[in-house]
Amino acid sequence: MAAIVSHSKTRQHILRAALRHFANSGYAAASVQQIVDDARVSKPALYYHFKDKAGLFQALVSEAHDKEFELLCGAAARSKTIRGQLVEILAVLFDYFRENRELMRIALATMFASPGELPKKLRYLDRCERNFEFIHTLMKRALQNGELDGRFGSREMAFGFYGQANVHLMAHLVTPTCRLDRRTANRIVGLFLAGAARKRNAGSPGKF
Amino acid sequence: MAAIVSHSKTRQHILRAALRHFANSGYAAASVQQIVDDARVSKPALYYHFKDKAGLFQALVSEAHDKEFELLCGAAARSKTIRGQLVEILAVLFDYFRENRELMRIALATMFASPGELPKKLRYLDRCERNFEFIHTLMKRALQNGELDGRFGSREMAFGFYGQANVHLMAHLVTPTCRLDRRTANRIVGLFLAGAARKRNAGSPGKF
DNA sequence: GATACTACCTACCGTTCGGTAAGTTAATGG
DNA sequence: CCATTAACTTACCGAACGGTAGGTAGTATC
């Protein structure tokens, strides 16, 4: 896993242990003592590399959101149609999720955290917004292209899709419902684009 | 607010204060001391009425999910078509949400909590599942009626809808995006049923 | 060979945590 | 009039919390 970049070995151990504990217990319930025990380092070693508990968390949060943004960009570039882009996005998120579920958990948890749940000095809202706005941009473009239904707003569609993607990920953290793979990605995008209602003319049903 | 039922006045104060703190800070970060200070009671008074911190939380969690279930049932009964039922469900959830956002926050937070985030003895997964299964049942019925597209499974549609409903609620906790009212409910259901893709024959566009 | 810096260490700080022991007050029942 | 119970109270517990003071081994520099 090349996800955690760090110059020091100790710093790396700390980050990896912190990732485990924050992902598993949330910010408040994860204790610094547990983290340093798990990382087999002393507490001052942690406070040498990170300003405080919040700073340690911040490092992981930034990495999680930046990684997601990177994945979104890469995936969207791989297709020209909105359908292809959305499938690519879901597929790559699912792939990454399967092997880095702890980092993803942190990204999701910070996205939907209560105001008092995390230290106020933490900066992550701008990163959340950036990731959402990326999807939003795709939708706007597809709307102009005529790929999407003009009766809906780009914002509500971006919201519907990004929201649904996140729900699938979050739900999978709680109870693995179905395999999060490319096939599932295809079906989700299919449902999103075609809608759940029965079609009046079953002329060209397409495949999902 | 008749949400919190209790026989003792003190118990009521405690529950109300606990609701505020748990909703605002999450389980771990909310301290018993803050709660009793806020409720203007002593700590042993709290431990007289509730077994422990987890028991206090449990009372709120149960109430939150039970209330949601009640809302779902009432809303679904108000219409015969799946479209009508889904709109009613969203509308009633939105209504309730606007006036009881703290209780809703707890329901959502427990739904997507990490394993180590909450005490293990807490019982809530069965209640989550019950609420989801209610939506699932509606979808199954609508599928048999031919109201929904047979190419999709009832489970994935229930998931898509319930998930999207929850995302709208959660997102609204973080940043109020749009008015959560009946009009919004209509648009969300519209998007869910019709799909985002442009329709080939714009014969009867419907209104959302 | 003194100085300075990195990368830690042991030991400990004050605070807050969830929770309790034991006593008090007011009402109720025999 | 006494016993019991409900509904608390003050005072306190040990453990865990996040964080730090002060010292040190190793390396690099002048």
CSV table of C-alpha atoms (C1' of nucleotides) in Angstrom, one decimal:
chain,number,residue,atom,x,y,z
A,1,MET,CA,0.0,0.0,0.0
A,2,ALA,CA,1.6,3.2,-1.2
A,3,ALA,CA,-1.2,5.2,0.1
A,4,ILE,CA,0.6,6.5,3.2
A,5,VAL,CA,3.5,8.6,2.1
A,6,SER,CA,6.0,9.5,4.8
A,7,HIS,CA,9.7,10.1,5.2
A,8,SER,CA,10.2,8.5,8.5
A,9,LYS,CA,9.6,4.9,9.4
A,10,THR,CA,8.2,5.8,12.8
A,11,ARG,CA,5.9,8.3,11.2
A,12,GLN,CA,4.6,5.6,8.9
A,13,HIS,CA,4.0,3.2,11.7
A,14,ILE,CA,2.1,5.8,13.6
A,15,LEU,CA,0.0,6.8,10.6
A,16,ARG,CA,-0.9,3.2,9.9
A,17,ALA,CA,-1.9,2.5,13.4
A,18,ALA,CA,-3.9,5.7,13.7
A,19,LEU,CA,-5.7,4.8,10.5
A,20,ARG,CA,-6.8,1.5,11.9
A,21,HIS,CA,-8.0,3.0,15.2
A,22,PHE,CA,-9.7,6.1,13.8
A,23,ALA,CA,-11.5,4.1,11.1
A,24,ASN,CA,-12.6,1.5,13.6
A,25,SER,CA,-13.6,3.8,16.5
A,26,GLY,CA,-14.1,7.2,15.2
A,27,TYR,CA,-12.1,10.3,16.2
A,28,ALA,CA,-13.2,10.7,19.8
A,29,ALA,CA,-13.2,7.0,20.8
A,30,ALA,CA,-9.8,6.3,19.4
A,31,SER,CA,-7.2,7.0,22.1
A,32,VAL,CA,-3.6,8.2,21.5
A,33,GLN,CA,-2.4,5.6,23.9
A,34,GLN,CA,-3.9,2.8,21.9
A,35,ILE,CA,-2.4,4.2,18.7
A,36,VAL,CA,1.1,4.4,20.1
A,37,ASP,CA,0.9,1.0,21.7
A,38,ASP,CA,-0.3,-0.4,18.4
A,39,ALA,CA,2.4,1.4,16.5
A,40,ARG,CA,5.0,0.2,19.0
A,41,VAL,CA,6.3,3.7,19.6
A,42,SER,CA,6.2,6.1,22.6
A,43,LYS,CA,3.8,8.9,23.0
A,44,PRO,CA,6.3,11.7,22.6
A,45,ALA,CA,7.4,10.1,19.4
A,46,LEU,CA,3.9,10.7,18.1
A,47,TYR,CA,3.9,14.3,19.4
A,48,TYR,CA,7.2,14.8,17.8
A,49,HIS,CA,5.8,14.0,14.3
A,50,PHE,CA,2.4,15.5,14.8
A,51,LYS,CA,1.2,18.6,16.5
A,52,ASP,CA,-1.6,16.9,18.4
A,53,LYS,CA,-4.3,14.3,18.0
A,54,ALA,CA,-6.2,16.5,15.7
A,55,GLY,CA,-3.1,17.0,13.5
A,56,LEU,CA,-2.6,13.3,13.2
A,57,PHE,CA,-6.2,12.9,12.2
A,58,GLN,CA,-5.9,15.8,9.8
A,59,ALA,CA,-3.1,14.1,7.9
A,60,LEU,CA,-5.2,11.0,7.3
A,61,VAL,CA,-8.3,13.0,6.3
A,62,SER,CA,-6.4,15.0,3.8
A,63,GLU,CA,-4.9,11.9,2.3
A,64,ALA,CA,-8.2,10.2,2.1
A,65,HIS,CA,-10.0,13.1,0.3
A,66,ASP,CA,-7.0,13.8,-2.0
A,67,LYS,CA,-6.8,10.2,-3.0
A,68,GLU,CA,-10.6,10.1,-3.7
A,69,PHE,CA,-10.2,13.2,-5.8
A,70,GLU,CA,-7.4,11.7,-7.7
A,71,LEU,CA,-9.4,8.6,-8.4
A,72,LEU,CA,-12.4,10.6,-9.6
A,73,CYS,CA,-10.3,12.6,-12.1
A,74,GLY,CA,-8.5,9.5,-13.4
A,75,ALA,CA,-11.8,7.6,-13.8
A,76,ALA,CA,-13.7,10.3,-15.5
A,77,ALA,CA,-10.9,10.8,-18.1
A,78,ARG,CA,-11.3,7.2,-19.2
A,79,SER,CA,-14.6,7.8,-20.9
A,80,LYS,CA,-16.4,10.4,-23.0
A,81,THR,CA,-20.0,9.6,-22.3
A,82,ILE,CA,-21.6,10.4,-18.9
A,83,ARG,CA,-22.6,6.8,-18.5
A,84,GLY,CA,-19.1,5.6,-19.1
A,85,GLN,CA,-17.7,8.2,-16.7
A,86,LEU,CA,-20.1,7.4,-13.9
A,87,VAL,CA,-19.4,3.7,-14.3
A,88,GLU,CA,-15.7,4.3,-14.3
A,89,ILE,CA,-16.0,6.4,-11.2
A,90,LEU,CA,-18.0,3.9,-9.3
A,91,ALA,CA,-15.8,1.0,-10.4
A,92,VAL,CA,-12.6,2.8,-9.3
A,93,LEU,CA,-14.1,3.8,-6.0
A,94,PHE,CA,-15.3,0.3,-5.4
A,95,ASP,CA,-11.9,-1.1,-6.3
A,96,TYR,CA,-10.0,1.3,-4.1
A,97,PHE,CA,-12.6,0.7,-1.4
A,98,ARG,CA,-12.0,-3.0,-1.2
A,99,GLU,CA,-8.3,-2.6,-0.5
A,100,ASN,CA,-8.4,0.7,1.5
A,101,ARG,CA,-11.6,0.6,3.3
A,102,GLU,CA,-10.2,2.2,6.4
A,103,LEU,CA,-9.1,5.3,4.5
A,104,MET,CA,-12.4,5.4,2.8
A,105,ARG,CA,-14.2,5.1,6.1
A,106,ILE,CA,-12.4,8.2,7.3
A,107,ALA,CA,-13.4,10.1,4.2
A,108,LEU,CA,-17.0,9.1,4.6
A,109,ALA,CA,-17.1,9.7,8.3
A,110,THR,CA,-15.7,13.3,8.0
A,111,MET,CA,-18.1,14.0,5.2
A,112,PHE,CA,-21.1,13.4,7.5
A,113,ALA,CA,-19.7,14.3,10.9
A,114,SER,CA,-21.7,16.3,13.4
A,115,PRO,CA,-20.2,19.7,14.2
A,116,GLY,CA,-19.1,18.7,17.7
A,117,GLU,CA,-17.8,15.4,16.7
A,118,LEU,CA,-14.5,16.6,15.3
A,119,PRO,CA,-12.1,19.3,16.5
A,120,LYS,CA,-13.2,22.6,15.0
A,121,LYS,CA,-9.8,23.5,13.6
A,122,LEU,CA,-10.0,20.5,11.2
A,123,ARG,CA,-10.1,21.5,7.6
A,124,TYR,CA,-11.9,19.1,5.3
A,125,LEU,CA,-15.1,20.8,4.1
A,126,ASP,CA,-13.4,22.4,1.2
A,127,ARG,CA,-12.0,19.0,0.1
A,128,CYS,CA,-15.5,17.4,0.4
A,129,GLU,CA,-16.9,20.2,-1.7
A,130,ARG,CA,-14.2,19.9,-4.3
A,131,ASN,CA,-14.9,16.2,-4.8
A,132,PHE,CA,-18.6,16.8,-5.1
A,133,GLU,CA,-18.1,19.7,-7.5
A,134,PHE,CA,-16.1,17.5,-9.7
A,135,ILE,CA,-19.1,15.2,-10.1
A,136,HIS,CA,-21.3,18.3,-10.5
A,137,THR,CA,-19.1,19.5,-13.4
A,138,LEU,CA,-19.5,16.2,-15.2
A,139,MET,CA,-23.3,16.4,-14.8
A,140,LYS,CA,-23.3,20.0,-16.1
A,141,ARG,CA,-21.4,19.1,-19.1
A,142,ALA,CA,-23.6,16.0,-19.8
A,143,LEU,CA,-26.6,18.2,-19.5
A,144,GLN,CA,-25.3,20.6,-22.1
A,145,ASN,CA,-24.4,17.7,-24.3
A,146,GLY,CA,-28.0,16.5,-24.1
A,147,GLU,CA,-27.0,13.3,-22.5
A,148,LEU,CA,-29.1,14.0,-19.5
A,149,ASP,CA,-32.7,15.0,-19.0
A,150,GLY,CA,-33.1,18.8,-19.0
A,151,ARG,CA,-36.0,18.6,-16.6
A,152,PHE,CA,-33.6,18.0,-13.7
A,153,GLY,CA,-31.0,20.3,-12.4
A,154,SER,CA,-27.3,19.4,-12.6
A,155,ARG,CA,-27.0,19.9,-8.9
A,156,GLU,CA,-29.7,17.5,-7.9
A,157,MET,CA,-28.4,14.9,-10.3
A,158,ALA,CA,-24.9,15.2,-9.0
A,159,PHE,CA,-26.3,15.0,-5.5
A,160,GLY,CA,-28.4,12.0,-6.3
A,161,PHE,CA,-25.5,10.1,-7.9
A,162,TYR,CA,-22.7,11.1,-5.5
A,163,GLY,CA,-25.0,10.5,-2.6
A,164,GLN,CA,-25.9,7.0,-3.9
A,165,ALA,CA,-22.3,6.1,-4.4
A,166,ASN,CA,-21.5,7.1,-0.9
A,167,VAL,CA,-24.5,5.2,0.5
A,168,HIS,CA,-23.3,2.1,-1.2
A,169,LEU,CA,-19.9,2.5,0.3
A,170,MET,CA,-21.2,3.2,3.8
A,171,ALA,CA,-23.7,0.4,3.7
A,172,HIS,CA,-20.9,-1.9,2.7
A,173,LEU,CA,-19.0,-0.9,5.7
A,174,VAL,CA,-21.9,-1.9,8.0
A,175,THR,CA,-23.1,-5.0,6.2
A,176,PRO,CA,-21.5,-6.2,2.9
A,177,THR,CA,-24.6,-6.3,0.8
A,178,CYS,CA,-23.3,-7.3,-2.6
A,179,ARG,CA,-19.9,-7.5,-4.3
A,180,LEU,CA,-18.7,-4.0,-5.0
A,181,ASP,CA,-17.3,-4.5,-8.5
A,182,ARG,CA,-17.7,-3.2,-12.0
A,183,ARG,CA,-20.9,-5.2,-12.6
A,184,THR,CA,-22.5,-3.6,-9.6
A,185,ALA,CA,-21.3,-0.2,-10.8
A,186,ASN,CA,-22.9,-0.8,-14.1
A,187,ARG,CA,-26.2,-1.7,-12.5
A,188,ILE,CA,-26.2,1.3,-10.2
A,189,VAL,CA,-25.5,3.7,-13.0
A,190,GLY,CA,-28.1,1.9,-15.1
A,191,LEU,CA,-30.7,2.5,-12.4
A,192,PHE,CA,-29.7,6.1,-12.0
A,193,LEU,CA,-29.9,6.8,-15.7
A,194,ALA,CA,-32.9,4.8,-16.7
A,195,GLY,CA,-35.0,5.3,-13.6
A,196,ALA,CA,-36.9,2.7,-11.6
A,197,ALA,CA,-40.3,3.2,-13.3
A,198,ARG,CA,-41.5,0.7,-15.9
A,199,LYS,CA,-41.0,2.0,-19.4
A,200,ARG,CA,-44.0,2.4,-21.6
A,201,ASN,CA,-42.3,1.3,-24.8
A,202,ALA,CA,-40.0,-1.6,-24.1
A,203,GLY,CA,-38.4,-1.0,-27.5
A,204,SER,CA,-34.7,-1.0,-26.7
A,205,PRO,CA,-34.3,-2.1,-23.2
A,206,GLY,CA,-30.5,-1.9,-23.1
A,207,LYS,CA,-28.6,-4.0,-20.7
A,208,PHE,CA,-27.4,-3.3,-17.2
B,1,MET,CA,-42.5,18.1,21.3
B,2,ALA,CA,-44.2,14.9,22.3
B,3,ALA,CA,-41.3,12.8,21.0
B,4,ILE,CA,-39.8,12.0,24.3
B,5,VAL,CA,-42.2,10.0,26.5
B,6,SER,CA,-41.2,9.7,30.1
B,7,HIS,CA,-42.9,9.4,33.5
B,8,SER,CA,-40.5,11.5,35.5
B,9,LYS,CA,-39.7,15.2,34.9
B,10,THR,CA,-36.1,14.6,35.8
B,11,ARG,CA,-35.9,11.8,33.4
B,12,GLN,CA,-37.3,14.0,30.7
B,13,HIS,CA,-34.7,16.7,31.3
B,14,ILE,CA,-32.0,14.2,31.1
B,15,LEU,CA,-33.2,12.7,27.9
B,16,ARG,CA,-33.6,16.1,26.3
B,17,ALA,CA,-30.1,17.2,27.3
B,18,ALA,CA,-28.7,13.8,26.2
B,19,LEU,CA,-30.4,14.2,22.9
B,20,ARG,CA,-28.7,17.5,22.3
B,21,HIS,CA,-25.3,16.4,23.2
B,22,PHE,CA,-25.3,13.0,21.5
B,23,ALA,CA,-26.7,14.5,18.3
B,24,ASN,CA,-24.1,17.3,18.4
B,25,SER,CA,-21.0,15.4,19.5
B,26,GLY,CA,-21.6,11.7,18.8
B,27,TYR,CA,-21.6,9.0,21.4
B,28,ALA,CA,-18.0,9.1,22.5
B,29,ALA,CA,-17.4,12.8,22.5
B,30,ALA,CA,-20.6,13.5,24.5
B,31,SER,CA,-19.8,13.4,28.2
B,32,VAL,CA,-22.1,12.4,31.0
B,33,GLN,CA,-21.0,15.4,32.9
B,34,GLN,CA,-22.0,17.8,30.2
B,35,ILE,CA,-25.3,16.1,30.0
B,36,VAL,CA,-26.2,16.3,33.7
B,37,ASP,CA,-24.9,19.9,33.8
B,38,ASP,CA,-27.1,20.8,30.9
B,39,ALA,CA,-30.0,19.0,32.4
B,40,ARG,CA,-29.5,20.7,35.8
B,41,VAL,CA,-29.5,17.4,37.6
B,42,SER,CA,-26.8,15.4,39.5
B,43,LYS,CA,-24.9,12.5,38.0
B,44,PRO,CA,-26.4,9.9,40.3
B,45,ALA,CA,-29.8,11.2,39.3
B,46,LEU,CA,-28.9,10.1,35.8
B,47,TYR,CA,-27.6,6.8,37.0
B,48,TYR,CA,-30.8,6.3,38.9
B,49,HIS,CA,-32.9,6.5,35.8
B,50,PHE,CA,-30.5,4.8,33.4
B,51,LYS,CA,-28.2,1.9,33.8
B,52,ASP,CA,-25.2,3.6,32.2
B,53,LYS,CA,-24.2,5.9,29.4
B,54,ALA,CA,-25.0,3.3,26.9
B,55,GLY,CA,-28.4,2.7,28.3
B,56,LEU,CA,-29.2,6.4,28.1
B,57,PHE,CA,-28.1,6.4,24.5
B,58,GLN,CA,-30.1,3.2,23.8
B,59,ALA,CA,-33.3,4.9,25.0
B,60,LEU,CA,-32.8,7.6,22.4
B,61,VAL,CA,-31.8,5.3,19.6
B,62,SER,CA,-34.8,3.1,20.1
B,63,GLU,CA,-37.1,6.1,20.1
B,64,ALA,CA,-35.5,7.5,17.0
B,65,HIS,CA,-35.8,4.3,14.9
B,66,ASP,CA,-39.3,3.5,16.2
B,67,LYS,CA,-40.5,7.0,15.4
B,68,GLU,CA,-39.0,6.6,11.9
B,69,PHE,CA,-40.7,3.3,11.4
B,70,GLU,CA,-44.0,4.8,12.5
B,71,LEU,CA,-43.6,7.6,10.1
B,72,LEU,CA,-42.8,5.2,7.2
B,73,CYS,CA,-45.9,3.1,7.9
B,74,GLY,CA,-48.2,6.1,8.2
B,75,ALA,CA,-46.9,7.7,5.0
B,76,ALA,CA,-47.1,4.5,2.9
B,77,ALA,CA,-50.7,3.9,3.9
B,78,ARG,CA,-51.6,7.3,2.5
B,79,SER,CA,-51.2,6.3,-1.1
B,80,LYS,CA,-51.8,3.3,-3.4
B,81,THR,CA,-49.2,3.9,-6.1
B,82,ILE,CA,-45.5,3.5,-5.5
B,83,ARG,CA,-44.8,7.0,-6.6
B,84,GLY,CA,-47.3,8.4,-4.1
B,85,GLN,CA,-46.0,6.2,-1.4
B,86,LEU,CA,-42.4,7.3,-1.9
B,87,VAL,CA,-43.3,10.9,-2.1
B,88,GLU,CA,-45.3,10.6,1.1
B,89,ILE,CA,-42.4,8.9,2.8
B,90,LEU,CA,-39.9,11.5,1.8
B,91,ALA,CA,-42.3,14.3,2.7
B,92,VAL,CA,-43.1,13.0,6.1
B,93,LEU,CA,-39.4,12.3,6.8
B,94,PHE,CA,-38.5,15.8,5.7
B,95,ASP,CA,-41.3,17.3,7.8
B,96,TYR,CA,-40.3,15.4,10.9
B,97,PHE,CA,-36.6,16.1,10.2
B,98,ARG,CA,-37.1,19.8,10.2
B,99,GLU,CA,-38.5,19.8,13.7
B,100,ASN,CA,-36.6,16.8,15.2
B,101,ARG,CA,-33.3,17.0,13.5
B,102,GLU,CA,-31.5,15.8,16.6
B,103,LEU,CA,-33.4,12.6,16.9
B,104,MET,CA,-32.9,12.0,13.2
B,105,ARG,CA,-29.2,12.7,13.5
B,106,ILE,CA,-29.0,9.9,16.0
B,107,ALA,CA,-30.9,7.5,13.8
B,108,LEU,CA,-28.6,8.3,10.9
B,109,ALA,CA,-25.5,8.1,13.0
B,110,THR,CA,-26.2,4.7,14.4
B,111,MET,CA,-27.1,3.5,11.0
B,112,PHE,CA,-23.7,4.1,9.6
B,113,ALA,CA,-21.5,3.8,12.8
B,114,SER,CA,-18.2,2.0,12.8
B,115,PRO,CA,-18.1,-1.2,14.9
B,116,GLY,CA,-15.9,0.4,17.6
B,117,GLU,CA,-17.7,3.6,17.7
B,118,LEU,CA,-20.6,2.5,19.8
B,119,PRO,CA,-20.8,0.1,22.8
B,120,LYS,CA,-21.2,-3.4,21.6
B,121,LYS,CA,-24.2,-4.2,23.7
B,122,LEU,CA,-26.2,-1.6,21.9
B,123,ARG,CA,-29.1,-3.1,19.9
B,124,TYR,CA,-30.1,-1.1,16.8
B,125,LEU,CA,-29.2,-3.2,13.8
B,126,ASP,CA,-32.5,-5.1,13.9
B,127,ARG,CA,-34.4,-1.8,14.0
B,128,CYS,CA,-32.4,-0.4,11.0
B,129,GLU,CA,-33.1,-3.5,9.1
B,130,ARG,CA,-36.8,-3.4,9.9
B,131,ASN,CA,-37.1,0.1,8.5
B,132,PHE,CA,-35.2,-0.8,5.4
B,133,GLU,CA,-37.3,-3.9,4.9
B,134,PHE,CA,-40.4,-1.8,5.0
B,135,ILE,CA,-39.2,0.1,2.0
B,136,HIS,CA,-38.1,-3.1,0.4
B,137,THR,CA,-41.6,-4.6,0.8
B,138,LEU,CA,-43.1,-1.6,-0.9
B,139,MET,CA,-40.7,-2.1,-3.8
B,140,LYS,CA,-41.5,-5.8,-4.1
B,141,ARG,CA,-45.2,-5.1,-4.2
B,142,ALA,CA,-44.7,-2.4,-6.8
B,143,LEU,CA,-42.6,-4.7,-8.9
B,144,GLN,CA,-45.3,-7.3,-8.9
B,145,ASN,CA,-47.9,-4.7,-9.8
B,146,GLY,CA,-45.8,-3.8,-12.8
B,147,GLU,CA,-45.2,-0.3,-11.5
B,148,LEU,CA,-41.5,-0.7,-11.5
B,149,ASP,CA,-39.0,-1.9,-14.1
B,150,GLY,CA,-38.5,-5.6,-13.9
B,151,ARG,CA,-34.9,-5.4,-15.1
B,152,PHE,CA,-33.9,-4.2,-11.6
B,153,GLY,CA,-34.1,-6.1,-8.4
B,154,SER,CA,-36.4,-5.0,-5.6
B,155,ARG,CA,-33.5,-4.9,-3.2
B,156,GLU,CA,-31.3,-2.7,-5.3
B,157,MET,CA,-34.2,-0.3,-5.9
B,158,ALA,CA,-35.1,-0.2,-2.2
B,159,PHE,CA,-31.4,0.4,-1.5
B,160,GLY,CA,-31.1,3.2,-4.0
B,161,PHE,CA,-34.2,5.0,-2.7
B,162,TYR,CA,-33.7,4.6,1.0
B,163,GLY,CA,-30.1,5.4,0.5
B,164,GLN,CA,-30.8,8.5,-1.4
B,165,ALA,CA,-33.4,9.6,1.2
B,166,ASN,CA,-30.8,9.2,3.9
B,167,VAL,CA,-28.1,11.0,2.0
B,168,HIS,CA,-30.4,14.0,1.5
B,169,LEU,CA,-31.1,14.1,5.3
B,170,MET,CA,-27.4,13.7,6.2
B,171,ALA,CA,-26.3,16.2,3.7
B,172,HIS,CA,-28.8,18.6,5.1
B,173,LEU,CA,-27.3,18.2,8.5
B,174,VAL,CA,-23.9,19.3,7.2
B,175,THR,CA,-25.0,22.0,4.8
B,176,PRO,CA,-28.6,22.9,4.1
B,177,THR,CA,-28.7,22.4,0.4
B,178,CYS,CA,-32.3,23.0,-0.5
B,179,ARG,CA,-35.6,23.2,1.3
B,180,LEU,CA,-36.6,19.8,2.5
B,181,ASP,CA,-40.3,19.9,1.7
B,182,ARG,CA,-42.9,18.2,-0.4
B,183,ARG,CA,-41.8,19.8,-3.6
B,184,THR,CA,-38.2,18.5,-3.1
B,185,ALA,CA,-39.7,15.1,-2.2
B,186,ASN,CA,-41.5,15.1,-5.5
B,187,ARG,CA,-38.4,16.0,-7.5
B,188,ILE,CA,-36.3,13.3,-5.8
B,189,VAL,CA,-38.9,10.6,-6.5
B,190,GLY,CA,-39.3,11.9,-10.0
B,191,LEU,CA,-35.6,11.5,-10.6
B,192,PHE,CA,-35.6,8.1,-9.0
B,193,LEU,CA,-38.4,6.8,-11.1
B,194,ALA,CA,-37.7,8.5,-14.4
B,195,GLY,CA,-34.0,8.3,-14.4
B,196,ALA,CA,-31.5,11.0,-15.3
B,197,ALA,CA,-31.0,10.0,-18.9
B,198,ARG,CA,-32.6,12.0,-21.7
B,199,LYS,CA,-35.7,10.3,-22.9
B,200,ARG,CA,-35.8,9.4,-26.6
B,201,ASN,CA,-39.5,10.2,-27.1
B,202,ALA,CA,-40.4,13.4,-25.2
B,203,GLY,CA,-44.1,12.5,-25.7
B,204,SER,CA,-45.5,12.8,-22.2
B,205,PRO,CA,-42.9,14.4,-20.1
B,206,GLY,CA,-44.9,14.5,-16.8
B,207,LYS,CA,-44.2,17.0,-14.2
B,208,PHE,CA,-41.9,16.8,-11.2
C,1,DG,C1',36.3,18.5,20.6
C,2,DA,C1',32.6,21.7,21.3
C,3,DT,C1',28.0,22.7,19.3
C,4,DA,C1',23.7,21.7,17.4
C,5,DC,C1',20.1,19.2,15.7
C,6,DT,C1',17.1,15.1,15.0
C,7,DA,C1',14.6,11.6,16.9
C,8,DC,C1',13.3,9.9,20.2
C,9,DC,C1',13.0,8.1,25.7
C,10,DT,C1',11.1,7.7,30.8
C,11,DA,C1',8.3,9.7,33.8
C,12,DC,C1',4.8,12.4,34.9
C,13,DC,C1',1.4,16.4,34.7
C,14,DG,C1',-3.5,18.1,35.6
C,15,DT,C1',-8.0,17.1,33.9
C,16,DT,C1',-11.8,14.5,32.9
C,17,DC,C1',-13.8,10.3,32.3
C,18,DG,C1',-17.7,6.9,33.6
C,19,DG,C1',-19.5,5.3,37.7
C,20,DT,C1',-20.5,4.5,42.8
C,21,DA,C1',-21.0,4.5,48.1
C,22,DA,C1',-23.6,6.2,51.5
C,23,DG,C1',-26.7,9.4,53.3
C,24,DT,C1',-31.1,12.4,52.9
C,25,DT,C1',-35.8,13.7,52.0
C,26,DA,C1',-40.7,13.1,51.0
C,27,DA,C1',-44.3,10.2,50.3
C,28,DT,C1',-46.8,5.9,51.0
C,29,DG,C1',-48.6,1.7,53.4
C,30,DG,C1',-49.4,-1.1,57.4
D,1,DC,C1',-45.6,5.5,64.6
D,2,DC,C1',-42.7,2.9,62.1
D,3,DA,C1',-40.9,0.5,57.8
D,4,DT,C1',-40.3,0.8,53.2
D,5,DT,C1',-39.7,2.8,48.9
D,6,DA,C1',-38.8,6.3,45.3
D,7,DA,C1',-36.0,9.9,44.1
D,8,DC,C1',-32.7,11.9,44.7
D,9,DT,C1',-28.1,14.4,47.2
D,10,DT,C1',-22.9,15.3,48.3
D,11,DA,C1',-18.7,13.5,48.0
D,12,DC,C1',-15.8,10.7,46.0
D,13,DC,C1',-13.4,6.6,43.3
D,14,DG,C1',-9.7,4.6,40.2
D,15,DA,C1',-8.7,4.7,35.5
D,16,DA,C1',-7.9,6.8,31.4
D,17,DC,C1',-7.5,10.9,28.9
D,18,DG,C1',-4.4,14.2,25.9
D,19,DG,C1',-0.2,16.3,26.4
D,20,DT,C1',4.6,17.7,28.3
D,21,DA,C1',9.1,18.5,30.9
D,22,DG,C1',13.4,17.1,30.8
D,23,DG,C1',16.9,14.0,29.6
D,24,DT,C1',19.7,11.2,25.9
D,25,DA,C1',21.7,8.6,22.0
D,26,DG,C1',23.2,9.2,17.5
D,27,DT,C1',24.7,12.0,13.7
D,28,DA,C1',26.4,16.0,11.4
D,29,DT,C1',28.8,20.5,11.4
D,30,DC,C1',32.2,23.8,12.4
